[in-house]
mmCIF file of C-alpha atoms and ligand atoms in Angstrom:
data_model
loop_
_atom_site.group_PDB
_atom_site.id
_atom_site.type_symbol
_atom_site.label_atom_id
_atom_site.label_comp_id
_atom_site.label_asym_id
_atom_site.label_seq_id
_atom_site.Cartn_x
_atom_site.Cartn_y
_atom_site.Cartn_z
ATOM 1 C CA UNK A 9 -30.881 -43.868 15.270
ATOM 2 C CA UNK A 10 -33.580 -41.219 15.015
ATOM 3 C CA UNK A 11 -32.218 -37.763 15.234
ATOM 4 C CA UNK A 12 -35.098 -36.274 17.153
ATOM 5 C CA UNK A 13 -33.281 -33.114 18.004
ATOM 6 C CA UNK A 14 -33.024 -32.211 14.350
ATOM 7 C CA UNK A 15 -36.815 -32.017 14.111
ATOM 8 C CA UNK A 16 -37.082 -29.784 17.076
ATOM 9 C CA UNK A 17 -37.547 -26.209 16.112
ATOM 10 C CA UNK A 18 -36.134 -23.527 18.310
ATOM 11 C CA UNK A 19 -38.835 -21.990 20.384
ATOM 12 C CA UNK A 20 -39.599 -18.459 19.473
ATOM 13 C CA UNK A 21 -38.373 -16.080 22.099
ATOM 14 C CA UNK A 22 -40.985 -13.594 23.054
ATOM 15 C CA UNK A 23 -39.520 -10.176 23.603
ATOM 16 C CA UNK A 24 -41.335 -8.633 26.513
ATOM 17 C CA UNK A 25 -41.312 -4.902 26.842
ATOM 18 C CA UNK A 26 -39.214 -4.228 29.912
ATOM 19 C CA UNK A 27 -40.017 -1.781 32.628
ATOM 20 C CA UNK A 28 -41.120 1.717 32.174
ATOM 21 C CA UNK A 29 -37.667 3.304 32.516
ATOM 22 C CA UNK A 30 -37.410 6.271 30.171
ATOM 23 C CA UNK A 31 -34.458 6.051 27.722
ATOM 24 C CA UNK A 32 -31.997 8.808 28.570
ATOM 25 C CA UNK A 33 -31.348 11.311 25.826
ATOM 26 C CA UNK A 34 -27.622 10.670 25.995
ATOM 27 C CA UNK A 35 -26.361 7.246 26.964
ATOM 28 C CA UNK A 36 -23.033 6.736 28.660
ATOM 29 C CA UNK A 37 -20.459 4.906 26.540
ATOM 30 C CA UNK A 38 -17.057 3.630 27.466
ATOM 31 C CA UNK A 39 -14.687 4.172 24.538
ATOM 32 C CA UNK A 40 -12.184 1.630 23.225
ATOM 33 C CA UNK A 41 -9.673 2.143 20.436
ATOM 34 C CA UNK A 42 -6.227 1.150 19.289
ATOM 35 C CA UNK A 43 -4.187 3.042 16.745
ATOM 36 C CA UNK A 44 -2.058 0.839 14.566
ATOM 37 C CA UNK A 45 0.420 2.660 12.427
ATOM 38 C CA UNK A 46 2.270 0.927 9.580
ATOM 39 C CA UNK A 47 4.602 2.798 7.268
ATOM 40 C CA UNK A 48 7.203 1.981 4.675
ATOM 41 C CA UNK A 49 9.379 3.331 1.915
ATOM 42 C CA UNK A 50 10.510 1.837 -1.355
ATOM 43 C CA UNK A 51 13.273 3.193 -3.592
ATOM 44 C CA UNK A 52 13.561 3.317 -7.354
ATOM 45 C CA UNK A 53 14.636 0.081 -8.944
ATOM 46 C CA UNK A 54 18.140 -0.871 -10.026
ATOM 47 C CA UNK A 55 18.407 -2.973 -13.174
ATOM 48 C CA UNK A 56 20.749 -5.961 -12.852
ATOM 49 C CA UNK A 57 22.440 -7.888 -15.631
ATOM 50 C CA UNK A 58 23.771 -11.459 -15.365
ATOM 51 C CA UNK A 59 20.311 -12.909 -14.707
ATOM 52 C CA UNK A 60 19.861 -15.419 -11.918
ATOM 53 C CA UNK A 61 23.504 -15.043 -10.775
ATOM 54 C CA UNK A 62 22.548 -11.669 -9.369
ATOM 55 C CA UNK A 63 20.215 -13.424 -6.875
ATOM 56 C CA UNK A 64 23.241 -14.474 -4.828
ATOM 57 C CA UNK A 65 24.208 -10.825 -4.453
ATOM 58 C CA UNK A 66 21.023 -9.843 -2.621
ATOM 59 C CA UNK A 67 21.920 -10.686 1.022
ATOM 60 C CA UNK A 68 25.246 -8.836 0.692
ATOM 61 C CA UNK A 69 23.358 -5.633 -0.085
ATOM 62 C CA UNK A 70 22.391 -5.456 3.613
ATOM 63 C CA UNK A 71 26.062 -5.516 4.616
ATOM 64 C CA UNK A 72 26.792 -3.010 7.379
ATOM 65 C CA UNK A 73 23.068 -2.405 7.977
ATOM 66 C CA UNK A 74 21.656 -5.718 9.215
ATOM 67 C CA UNK A 75 21.515 -5.837 13.020
ATOM 68 C CA UNK A 76 20.306 -9.431 13.057
ATOM 69 C CA UNK A 77 20.426 -12.429 10.731
ATOM 70 C CA UNK A 78 19.566 -11.747 7.073
ATOM 71 C CA UNK A 79 16.690 -13.892 5.789
ATOM 72 C CA UNK A 80 15.593 -14.508 2.198
ATOM 73 C CA UNK A 81 11.843 -14.870 1.532
ATOM 74 C CA UNK A 82 11.199 -16.406 -1.863
ATOM 75 C CA UNK A 83 8.099 -15.801 -3.991
ATOM 76 C CA UNK A 84 5.159 -17.953 -2.916
ATOM 77 C CA UNK A 85 4.102 -20.888 -5.097
ATOM 78 C CA UNK A 86 0.537 -21.331 -6.325
ATOM 79 C CA UNK A 87 -0.699 -23.197 -3.226
ATOM 80 C CA UNK A 88 -0.064 -20.033 -1.193
ATOM 81 C CA UNK A 89 -1.621 -17.678 -3.744
ATOM 82 C CA UNK A 90 -4.256 -16.465 -1.257
ATOM 83 C CA UNK A 91 -1.915 -16.002 1.710
ATOM 84 C CA UNK A 92 -2.543 -12.776 3.642
ATOM 85 C CA UNK A 93 -1.589 -11.872 7.227
ATOM 86 C CA UNK A 94 -5.167 -11.067 8.303
ATOM 87 C CA UNK A 95 -6.455 -13.317 11.064
ATOM 88 C CA UNK A 96 -10.092 -12.396 10.287
ATOM 89 C CA UNK A 97 -9.745 -14.442 7.090
ATOM 90 C CA UNK A 98 -8.819 -17.845 8.472
ATOM 91 C CA UNK A 99 -8.065 -19.721 5.263
ATOM 92 C CA UNK A 100 -5.863 -16.902 3.924
ATOM 93 C CA UNK A 101 -4.230 -16.475 7.342
ATOM 94 C CA UNK A 102 -3.611 -20.243 7.555
ATOM 95 C CA UNK A 103 -1.863 -20.162 4.172
ATOM 96 C CA UNK A 104 0.202 -17.222 5.332
ATOM 97 C CA UNK A 105 1.262 -19.012 8.541
ATOM 98 C CA UNK A 106 2.053 -22.206 6.666
ATOM 99 C CA UNK A 107 4.214 -20.201 4.272
ATOM 100 C CA UNK A 108 6.032 -18.108 6.877
ATOM 101 C CA UNK A 109 6.007 -19.817 10.281
ATOM 102 C CA UNK A 110 9.629 -20.905 9.885
ATOM 103 C CA UNK A 111 10.900 -17.345 9.426
ATOM 104 C CA UNK A 112 12.197 -15.241 12.295
ATOM 105 C CA UNK A 113 9.879 -12.906 14.257
ATOM 106 C CA UNK A 114 11.675 -9.984 12.566
ATOM 107 C CA UNK A 115 10.897 -11.265 9.072
ATOM 108 C CA UNK A 116 7.278 -12.080 9.957
ATOM 109 C CA UNK A 117 6.846 -8.575 11.392
ATOM 110 C CA UNK A 118 8.380 -7.084 8.229
ATOM 111 C CA UNK A 119 6.045 -9.153 6.044
ATOM 112 C CA UNK A 120 2.966 -8.095 8.047
ATOM 113 C CA UNK A 121 3.913 -4.409 7.782
ATOM 114 C CA UNK A 122 5.044 -4.414 4.144
ATOM 115 C CA UNK A 123 2.271 -6.686 2.825
ATOM 116 C CA UNK A 124 -0.389 -4.703 4.695
ATOM 117 C CA UNK A 125 0.736 -1.440 3.111
ATOM 118 C CA UNK A 126 1.253 -3.217 -0.240
ATOM 119 C CA UNK A 127 4.969 -2.378 -0.460
ATOM 120 C CA UNK A 128 5.912 -5.944 -1.429
ATOM 121 C CA UNK A 129 4.008 -8.711 -3.223
ATOM 122 C CA UNK A 130 5.299 -12.252 -2.834
ATOM 123 C CA UNK A 131 3.537 -13.346 -6.027
ATOM 124 C CA UNK A 132 6.630 -12.014 -7.784
ATOM 125 C CA UNK A 133 8.991 -10.416 -5.215
ATOM 126 C CA UNK A 134 11.965 -12.033 -3.544
ATOM 127 C CA UNK A 135 12.431 -10.230 -0.229
ATOM 128 C CA UNK A 136 15.701 -10.089 1.708
ATOM 129 C CA UNK A 137 15.214 -8.810 5.220
ATOM 130 C CA UNK A 138 16.717 -8.028 8.605
ATOM 131 C CA UNK A 139 16.370 -5.664 11.534
ATOM 132 C CA UNK A 140 17.936 -2.372 10.403
ATOM 133 C CA UNK A 141 17.328 -0.032 13.338
ATOM 134 C CA UNK A 142 15.918 -0.116 16.875
ATOM 135 C CA UNK A 143 15.208 -2.853 19.349
ATOM 136 C CA UNK A 144 13.398 -6.166 19.602
ATOM 137 C CA UNK A 145 11.322 -7.266 22.597
ATOM 138 C CA UNK A 146 12.092 -10.288 24.759
ATOM 139 C CA UNK A 147 10.231 -12.576 22.301
ATOM 140 C CA UNK A 148 12.329 -11.295 19.423
ATOM 141 C CA UNK A 149 9.644 -9.125 17.807
ATOM 142 C CA UNK A 150 10.616 -5.621 16.678
ATOM 143 C CA UNK A 151 9.328 -2.688 18.726
ATOM 144 C CA UNK A 152 7.026 -0.221 16.947
ATOM 145 C CA UNK A 153 9.895 2.209 16.367
ATOM 146 C CA UNK A 154 12.243 -0.445 14.981
ATOM 147 C CA UNK A 155 12.881 -0.363 11.237
ATOM 148 C CA UNK A 156 12.962 -3.606 9.282
ATOM 149 C CA UNK A 157 13.534 -4.359 5.625
ATOM 150 C CA UNK A 158 16.277 -4.681 3.071
ATOM 151 C CA UNK A 159 15.893 -5.306 -0.647
ATOM 152 C CA UNK A 160 13.187 -6.775 -2.859
ATOM 153 C CA UNK A 161 13.736 -8.056 -6.374
ATOM 154 C CA UNK A 162 11.546 -9.147 -9.259
ATOM 155 C CA UNK A 163 12.033 -9.989 -12.927
ATOM 156 C CA UNK A 164 11.213 -7.337 -15.480
ATOM 157 C CA UNK A 165 8.430 -8.682 -17.711
ATOM 158 C CA UNK A 166 9.782 -6.869 -20.779
ATOM 159 C CA UNK A 167 13.484 -7.743 -20.625
ATOM 160 C CA UNK A 168 13.898 -10.507 -18.044
ATOM 161 C CA UNK A 169 16.390 -8.360 -16.125
ATOM 162 C CA UNK A 170 16.328 -8.544 -12.368
ATOM 163 C CA UNK A 171 15.101 -5.282 -10.820
ATOM 164 C CA UNK A 172 16.158 -4.641 -7.214
ATOM 165 C CA UNK A 173 14.783 -1.941 -4.944
ATOM 166 C CA UNK A 174 15.389 -0.969 -1.328
ATOM 167 C CA UNK A 175 12.368 -1.451 0.959
ATOM 168 C CA UNK A 176 11.990 -0.507 4.628
ATOM 169 C CA UNK A 177 9.025 -0.582 6.983
ATOM 170 C CA UNK A 178 8.040 0.046 10.576
ATOM 171 C CA UNK A 179 5.036 0.363 12.810
ATOM 172 C CA UNK A 180 2.712 -1.018 15.412
ATOM 173 C CA UNK A 181 1.096 0.563 18.442
ATOM 174 C CA UNK A 182 2.867 3.891 18.383
ATOM 175 C CA UNK A 183 4.851 6.367 16.336
ATOM 176 C CA UNK A 184 8.051 8.300 16.774
ATOM 177 C CA UNK A 185 8.771 11.578 15.086
ATOM 178 C CA UNK A 186 12.278 10.733 13.908
ATOM 179 C CA UNK A 187 11.565 7.254 12.520
ATOM 180 C CA UNK A 188 10.666 8.573 9.076
ATOM 181 C CA UNK A 189 13.959 10.421 8.767
ATOM 182 C CA UNK A 190 15.979 7.419 9.945
ATOM 183 C CA UNK A 191 14.103 5.214 7.470
ATOM 184 C CA UNK A 192 14.914 7.609 4.634
ATOM 185 C CA UNK A 193 18.633 7.435 5.508
ATOM 186 C CA UNK A 194 18.528 3.640 5.632
ATOM 187 C CA UNK A 195 16.747 3.509 2.275
ATOM 188 C CA UNK A 196 19.432 5.701 0.759
ATOM 189 C CA UNK A 197 22.280 3.556 2.150
ATOM 190 C CA UNK A 198 20.571 0.399 0.912
ATOM 191 C CA UNK A 199 20.133 1.866 -2.566
ATOM 192 C CA UNK A 200 23.831 2.829 -2.576
ATOM 193 C CA UNK A 201 24.687 -0.796 -1.735
ATOM 194 C CA UNK A 202 22.436 -2.049 -4.544
ATOM 195 C CA UNK A 203 24.058 0.312 -7.052
ATOM 196 C CA UNK A 204 27.487 -0.870 -5.913
ATOM 197 C CA UNK A 205 26.723 -4.407 -7.137
ATOM 198 C CA UNK A 206 28.953 -5.586 -9.997
ATOM 199 C CA UNK A 207 25.758 -6.410 -11.963
ATOM 200 C CA UNK A 208 24.023 -3.033 -11.517
ATOM 201 C CA UNK A 209 23.479 -1.076 -14.738
ATOM 202 C CA UNK A 210 21.509 1.865 -13.384
ATOM 203 C CA UNK A 211 18.271 3.179 -11.964
ATOM 204 C CA UNK A 212 14.955 2.267 -13.525
ATOM 205 C CA UNK A 213 11.346 3.138 -12.661
ATOM 206 C CA UNK A 214 9.491 0.278 -10.980
ATOM 207 C CA UNK A 215 6.749 -1.278 -13.066
ATOM 208 C CA UNK A 216 5.312 -3.919 -10.826
ATOM 209 C CA UNK A 217 3.919 -6.954 -12.608
ATOM 210 C CA UNK A 218 0.193 -7.303 -11.967
ATOM 211 C CA UNK A 219 -0.732 -10.804 -10.883
ATOM 212 C CA UNK A 220 -4.173 -11.972 -11.960
ATOM 213 C CA UNK A 221 -6.214 -13.109 -8.963
ATOM 214 C CA UNK A 222 -6.737 -16.823 -8.611
ATOM 215 C CA UNK A 223 -5.051 -17.719 -11.908
ATOM 216 C CA UNK A 224 -1.466 -18.604 -12.584
ATOM 217 C CA UNK A 225 -0.314 -22.178 -12.525
ATOM 218 C CA UNK A 226 2.639 -22.000 -14.914
ATOM 219 C CA UNK A 227 5.282 -24.461 -13.808
ATOM 220 C CA UNK A 228 8.930 -23.564 -14.318
ATOM 221 C CA UNK A 229 10.724 -26.165 -16.418
ATOM 222 C CA UNK A 230 14.020 -25.217 -14.769
ATOM 223 C CA UNK A 231 13.274 -25.270 -11.029
ATOM 224 C CA UNK A 232 9.757 -26.745 -10.829
ATOM 225 C CA UNK A 233 8.274 -23.651 -9.186
ATOM 226 C CA UNK A 234 4.503 -23.368 -9.795
ATOM 227 C CA UNK A 235 3.835 -19.668 -10.196
ATOM 228 C CA UNK A 236 0.721 -17.985 -8.847
ATOM 229 C CA UNK A 237 1.449 -15.147 -11.199
ATOM 230 C CA UNK A 238 -0.549 -15.397 -14.431
ATOM 231 C CA UNK A 239 1.333 -12.770 -16.420
ATOM 232 C CA UNK A 240 4.850 -13.903 -15.570
ATOM 233 C CA UNK A 241 7.130 -14.501 -18.524
ATOM 234 C CA UNK A 242 9.973 -15.250 -16.147
ATOM 235 C CA UNK A 243 9.925 -17.651 -13.217
ATOM 236 C CA UNK A 244 9.516 -15.481 -10.067
ATOM 237 C CA UNK A 245 11.833 -17.839 -8.213
ATOM 238 C CA UNK A 246 14.775 -18.578 -10.530
ATOM 239 C CA UNK A 247 14.323 -15.946 -13.248
ATOM 240 C CA UNK A 248 14.363 -18.389 -16.173
ATOM 241 C CA UNK A 249 11.922 -17.993 -19.062
ATOM 242 C CA UNK A 250 8.609 -19.768 -18.411
ATOM 243 C CA UNK A 251 7.226 -21.858 -21.237
ATOM 244 C CA UNK A 252 3.532 -21.568 -21.992
ATOM 245 C CA UNK A 253 1.107 -24.223 -23.154
HETATM 246 ZN ZN1 ZN B 328 12.187 -21.416 -11.989
#
């Protein structure tokens, strides 16, 4: 079948000069804008002994603070290495939705806020999350003045210890003056809960592992997790030593 239309070239559109109306010196413009405001806070880290056993402690660290169900978001495997919550980048956004569509609206909101401001990185963080303050709308999504978060943990590249920090976030279309102060109080209570863990050995500065873009691919011999994190010596998911080569 001849594809005649393919041979057809688009006709050149002739731009005719229109009218003789003089261009006004100042044109009228209708303004449009939206202010999106995302904020978050992250505490110092707490070093945990007892290795992977300490993972089971994480949800309990939100005890007394979680206003809704506590959800655990595990590090993302290699097939989700590009996942970002930005709809303008469809393939990254698709990965992100595939990775997180099963989570609650509260957790997805928390991930959007905290990933956008770079407070968590699921290449190596495990994130344990709930609603901590404020209200949700009728669809279950937190209002702009609600505070979400909990704790995030990763494995220290030097020692293999689990490092846990408190992380909170909030935001959307609006701000409230007292949210920052409330968030600071929540962060402090969370950190107290982390330090109260039987495995906690004390505060430590956070040195976040730096994942190499588009690399990774180490597969954990213990749990089968394929890491997107090139530099990891320890499996981001189960905390066991990764074997190279
Ligand atoms: Zn593993």
